[in-house]
């Protein structure tokens, strides 16, 4: 177990003036207890990331920073959205910390899971995912859509941790590696499994937001889900090709049907030709689009310039 482990807790905040004081109070208690129990170094801090808030969030963060040396902050030049704000915070915090935990400002994620996260880090894990064991406080709609989304992503071949949002502990080296992922459309919870290393999970119950309202209205949520799918899977492009083949197959059936009708004499003149043509050309076009899609998918993956491998241990350096 490493002595004097410096922990930074990174918290993106967008218009969170209503919750910041209470969040600060609870986190102060938690951090002080952790420091007292020698679980983390006294150099540990909570880093608030102001994501271009329109209210007094940044003033509040500066105030808190003045009063409490446990709290610090950075401010983005404008609102860039949760994922970008979080990445900005993680990339800044990794310069000062050994381990970094990310969470939301509203403390919906149980801060008591932090102890177990640190234990699992000490047991040799580089990433510890916080997983929601129950979603009792979420509405039926949010729960069903969210869980459906995780299942759908897995179906598309994207590795995401079921019911894990952005509450996680990572080691410094994971973030160093993450900084080599050059993509602009961020879906962080899909990227960490790609980074790899040994990981574990911690289960907790998700609570209700104690003040203010969700900064993720349905529209943002749908955009986020769509981003997740299109940033991680080219399967939708491949589906076009499959549908094309299906249509082509149907066109053969239709051809037989149309010819039989013609032989029986059940048709007006020109019908057979038109019917067969429409189906056949439709299928052909779809396959062509699918083939172009295949190449676009390749180009897309190349432009992301993700690292092709990450070395976890090198015996030469021991
Ligand atoms: N957030 C942010 N920028 C945004 C939207 C949200 O930094 O543009 C932060 C927000 O302050 C909170 C976290 O992202 O700390 C999650 O937002 P929220 O709790 O509203 O989402 P929900 O829990 O409802 O999904
Ligand atoms: Mg929330």
JSON list of N, CA, C and O and ligand atoms in Angstrom, two decimals, residues 12-14 16 51 79 81-82 104-106 108 142 206 209 214-216 220, ligand 1:
[
{"chain": "A", "resi": 12, "resn": "UNK", "atom": "N", "xyz": [-17.59, 18.35, -11.85]},
{"chain": "A", "resi": 12, "resn": "UNK", "atom": "CA", "xyz": [-18.05, 19.37, -12.79]},
{"chain": "A", "resi": 12, "resn": "UNK", "atom": "C", "xyz": [-19.31, 20.06, -12.25]},
{"chain": "A", "resi": 12, "resn": "UNK", "atom": "O", "xyz": [-20.19, 19.38, -11.70]},
{"chain": "A", "resi": 13, "resn": "UNK", "atom": "N", "xyz": [-19.38, 21.37, -12.40]},
{"chain": "A", "resi": 13, "resn": "UNK", "atom": "CA", "xyz": [-20.53, 22.11, -11.87]},
{"chain": "A", "resi": 13, "resn": "UNK", "atom": "C", "xyz": [-21.07, 23.07, -12.92]},
{"chain": "A", "resi": 13, "resn": "UNK", "atom": "O", "xyz": [-20.34, 23.92, -13.42]},
{"chain": "A", "resi": 14, "resn": "UNK", "atom": "N", "xyz": [-22.33, 22.93, -13.21]},
{"chain": "A", "resi": 14, "resn": "UNK", "atom": "CA", "xyz": [-22.99, 23.87, -14.11]},
{"chain": "A", "resi": 14, "resn": "UNK", "atom": "C", "xyz": [-24.22, 24.42, -13.40]},
{"chain": "A", "resi": 14, "resn": "UNK", "atom": "O", "xyz": [-25.15, 23.66, -13.14]},
{"chain": "A", "resi": 16, "resn": "UNK", "atom": "N", "xyz": [-24.71, 25.33, -10.25]},
{"chain": "A", "resi": 16, "resn": "UNK", "atom": "CA", "xyz": [-24.96, 24.51, -9.07]},
{"chain": "A", "resi": 16, "resn": "UNK", "atom": "C", "xyz": [-24.91, 25.32, -7.77]},
{"chain": "A", "resi": 16, "resn": "UNK", "atom": "O", "xyz": [-24.58, 24.77, -6.72]},
{"chain": "A", "resi": 51, "resn": "UNK", "atom": "N", "xyz": [-18.25, 24.84, -15.22]},
{"chain": "A", "resi": 51, "resn": "UNK", "atom": "CA", "xyz": [-18.47, 24.64, -16.65]},
{"chain": "A", "resi": 51, "resn": "UNK", "atom": "C", "xyz": [-19.24, 25.84, -17.22]},
{"chain": "A", "resi": 51, "resn": "UNK", "atom": "O", "xyz": [-20.36, 25.70, -17.70]},
{"chain": "A", "resi": 79, "resn": "UNK", "atom": "N", "xyz": [-19.47, 27.34, -21.30]},
{"chain": "A", "resi": 79, "resn": "UNK", "atom": "CA", "xyz": [-20.11, 26.05, -21.07]},
{"chain": "A", "resi": 79, "resn": "UNK", "atom": "C", "xyz": [-19.73, 25.07, -22.19]},
{"chain": "A", "resi": 79, "resn": "UNK", "atom": "O", "xyz": [-19.94, 25.35, -23.37]},
{"chain": "A", "resi": 81, "resn": "UNK", "atom": "N", "xyz": [-20.28, 21.55, -21.64]},
{"chain": "A", "resi": 81, "resn": "UNK", "atom": "CA", "xyz": [-20.99, 20.29, -21.40]},
{"chain": "A", "resi": 81, "resn": "UNK", "atom": "C", "xyz": [-20.26, 19.42, -20.39]},
{"chain": "A", "resi": 81, "resn": "UNK", "atom": "O", "xyz": [-19.04, 19.51, -20.23]},
{"chain": "A", "resi": 82, "resn": "UNK", "atom": "N", "xyz": [-21.04, 18.57, -19.75]},
{"chain": "A", "resi": 82, "resn": "UNK", "atom": "CA", "xyz": [-20.55, 17.73, -18.67]},
{"chain": "A", "resi": 82, "resn": "UNK", "atom": "C", "xyz": [-19.28, 16.95, -19.00]},
{"chain": "A", "resi": 82, "resn": "UNK", "atom": "O", "xyz": [-18.29, 17.00, -18.27]},
{"chain": "A", "resi": 104, "resn": "UNK", "atom": "N", "xyz": [-20.63, 13.77, -9.43]},
{"chain": "A", "resi": 104, "resn": "UNK", "atom": "CA", "xyz": [-21.48, 14.92, -9.74]},
{"chain": "A", "resi": 104, "resn": "UNK", "atom": "C", "xyz": [-21.61, 15.84, -8.53]},
{"chain": "A", "resi": 104, "resn": "UNK", "atom": "O", "xyz": [-21.44, 15.42, -7.39]},
{"chain": "A", "resi": 105, "resn": "UNK", "atom": "N", "xyz": [-21.96, 17.08, -8.82]},
{"chain": "A", "resi": 105, "resn": "UNK", "atom": "CA", "xyz": [-22.04, 18.09, -7.76]},
{"chain": "A", "resi": 105, "resn": "UNK", "atom": "C", "xyz": [-23.23, 17.84, -6.83]},
{"chain": "A", "resi": 105, "resn": "UNK", "atom": "O", "xyz": [-23.24, 18.32, -5.70]},
{"chain": "A", "resi": 106, "resn": "UNK", "atom": "N", "xyz": [-24.24, 17.11, -7.31]},
{"chain": "A", "resi": 106, "resn": "UNK", "atom": "CA", "xyz": [-25.46, 16.99, -6.51]},
{"chain": "A", "resi": 106, "resn": "UNK", "atom": "C", "xyz": [-25.41, 15.84, -5.50]},
{"chain": "A", "resi": 106, "resn": "UNK", "atom": "O", "xyz": [-26.38, 15.58, -4.81]},
{"chain": "A", "resi": 108, "resn": "UNK", "atom": "N", "xyz": [-25.63, 12.76, -5.81]},
{"chain": "A", "resi": 108, "resn": "UNK", "atom": "CA", "xyz": [-26.57, 11.64, -6.00]},
{"chain": "A", "resi": 108, "resn": "UNK", "atom": "C", "xyz": [-25.83, 10.32, -5.82]},
{"chain": "A", "resi": 108, "resn": "UNK", "atom": "O", "xyz": [-26.43, 9.31, -5.50]},
{"chain": "A", "resi": 142, "resn": "UNK", "atom": "N", "xyz": [-36.81, 7.29, -16.60]},
{"chain": "A", "resi": 142, "resn": "UNK", "atom": "CA", "xyz": [-35.34, 7.43, -16.64]},
{"chain": "A", "resi": 142, "resn": "UNK", "atom": "C", "xyz": [-34.66, 6.08, -16.45]},
{"chain": "A", "resi": 142, "resn": "UNK", "atom": "O", "xyz": [-33.68, 5.76, -17.12]},
{"chain": "A", "resi": 206, "resn": "UNK", "atom": "N", "xyz": [-28.16, 4.93, -5.59]},
{"chain": "A", "resi": 206, "resn": "UNK", "atom": "CA", "xyz": [-28.23, 6.31, -6.09]},
{"chain": "A", "resi": 206, "resn": "UNK", "atom": "C", "xyz": [-29.33, 7.05, -5.37]},
{"chain": "A", "resi": 206, "resn": "UNK", "atom": "O", "xyz": [-30.45, 6.58, -5.24]},
{"chain": "A", "resi": 209, "resn": "UNK", "atom": "N", "xyz": [-31.39, 13.97, -6.13]},
{"chain": "A", "resi": 209, "resn": "UNK", "atom": "CA", "xyz": [-30.72, 15.27, -6.11]},
{"chain": "A", "resi": 209, "resn": "UNK", "atom": "C", "xyz": [-31.33, 16.07, -4.96]},
{"chain": "A", "resi": 209, "resn": "UNK", "atom": "O", "xyz": [-32.55, 16.20, -4.87]},
{"chain": "A", "resi": 214, "resn": "UNK", "atom": "N", "xyz": [-32.20, 18.83, -12.45]},
{"chain": "A", "resi": 214, "resn": "UNK", "atom": "CA", "xyz": [-31.27, 18.11, -13.31]},
{"chain": "A", "resi": 214, "resn": "UNK", "atom": "C", "xyz": [-30.78, 19.02, -14.43]},
{"chain": "A", "resi": 214, "resn": "UNK", "atom": "O", "xyz": [-31.55, 19.75, -15.03]},
{"chain": "A", "resi": 215, "resn": "UNK", "atom": "N", "xyz": [-29.47, 18.96, -14.70]},
{"chain": "A", "resi": 215, "resn": "UNK", "atom": "CA", "xyz": [-28.91, 19.73, -15.82]},
{"chain": "A", "resi": 215, "resn": "UNK", "atom": "C", "xyz": [-28.89, 18.86, -17.08]},
{"chain": "A", "resi": 215, "resn": "UNK", "atom": "O", "xyz": [-28.28, 19.21, -18.07]},
{"chain": "A", "resi": 216, "resn": "UNK", "atom": "N", "xyz": [-29.51, 17.71, -16.96]},
{"chain": "A", "resi": 216, "resn": "UNK", "atom": "CA", "xyz": [-29.60, 16.81, -18.10]},
{"chain": "A", "resi": 216, "resn": "UNK", "atom": "C", "xyz": [-31.05, 16.62, -18.51]},
{"chain": "A", "resi": 216, "resn": "UNK", "atom": "O", "xyz": [-31.65, 15.59, -18.22]},
{"chain": "A", "resi": 220, "resn": "UNK", "atom": "N", "xyz": [-30.84, 16.68, -23.88]},
{"chain": "A", "resi": 220, "resn": "UNK", "atom": "CA", "xyz": [-29.40, 16.48, -23.68]},
{"chain": "A", "resi": 220, "resn": "UNK", "atom": "C", "xyz": [-29.09, 15.00, -23.49]},
{"chain": "A", "resi": 220, "resn": "UNK", "atom": "O", "xyz": [-28.07, 14.50, -23.96]},
{"chain": "B", "resi": 1, "resn": "LIG", "atom": "N1", "xyz": [-22.96, 19.48, -15.69]},
{"chain": "B", "resi": 1, "resn": "LIG", "atom": "C1", "xyz": [-21.93, 20.22, -16.29]},
{"chain": "B", "resi": 1, "resn": "LIG", "atom": "N2", "xyz": [-22.17, 20.84, -17.48]},
{"chain": "B", "resi": 1, "resn": "LIG", "atom": "C2", "xyz": [-23.38, 20.75, -18.13]},
{"chain": "B", "resi": 1, "resn": "LIG", "atom": "C3", "xyz": [-24.41, 19.97, -17.54]},
{"chain": "B", "resi": 1, "resn": "LIG", "atom": "C4", "xyz": [-24.16, 19.35, -16.31]},
{"chain": "B", "resi": 1, "resn": "LIG", "atom": "O1", "xyz": [-20.84, 20.32, -15.75]},
{"chain": "B", "resi": 1, "resn": "LIG", "atom": "O2", "xyz": [-23.53, 21.35, -19.20]},
{"chain": "B", "resi": 1, "resn": "LIG", "atom": "C5", "xyz": [-22.70, 18.81, -14.40]},
{"chain": "B", "resi": 1, "resn": "LIG", "atom": "C6", "xyz": [-23.68, 19.13, -13.30]},
{"chain": "B", "resi": 1, "resn": "LIG", "atom": "O3", "xyz": [-23.33, 20.32, -12.63]},
{"chain": "B", "resi": 1, "resn": "LIG", "atom": "C7", "xyz": [-23.57, 17.90, -12.40]},
{"chain": "B", "resi": 1, "resn": "LIG", "atom": "C8", "xyz": [-23.27, 16.79, -13.39]},
{"chain": "B", "resi": 1, "resn": "LIG", "atom": "O4", "xyz": [-22.83, 17.43, -14.60]},
{"chain": "B", "resi": 1, "resn": "LIG", "atom": "O5", "xyz": [-22.50, 18.00, -11.49]},
{"chain": "B", "resi": 1, "resn": "LIG", "atom": "C9", "xyz": [-24.46, 15.89, -13.66]},
{"chain": "B", "resi": 1, "resn": "LIG", "atom": "O6", "xyz": [-25.60, 16.64, -13.93]},
{"chain": "B", "resi": 1, "resn": "LIG", "atom": "P1", "xyz": [-27.01, 16.32, -13.30]},
{"chain": "B", "resi": 1, "resn": "LIG", "atom": "O7", "xyz": [-26.86, 15.92, -11.88]},
{"chain": "B", "resi": 1, "resn": "LIG", "atom": "O8", "xyz": [-27.91, 17.49, -13.55]},
{"chain": "B", "resi": 1, "resn": "LIG", "atom": "O9", "xyz": [-27.47, 15.09, -14.18]},
{"chain": "B", "resi": 1, "resn": "LIG", "atom": "P2", "xyz": [-28.45, 13.88, -13.74]},
{"chain": "B", "resi": 1, "resn": "LIG", "atom": "O10", "xyz": [-27.93, 13.37, -12.43]},
{"chain": "B", "resi": 1, "resn": "LIG", "atom": "O11", "xyz": [-29.81, 14.46, -13.63]},
{"chain": "B", "resi": 1, "resn": "LIG", "atom": "O12", "xyz": [-28.31, 12.87, -14.83]}
]
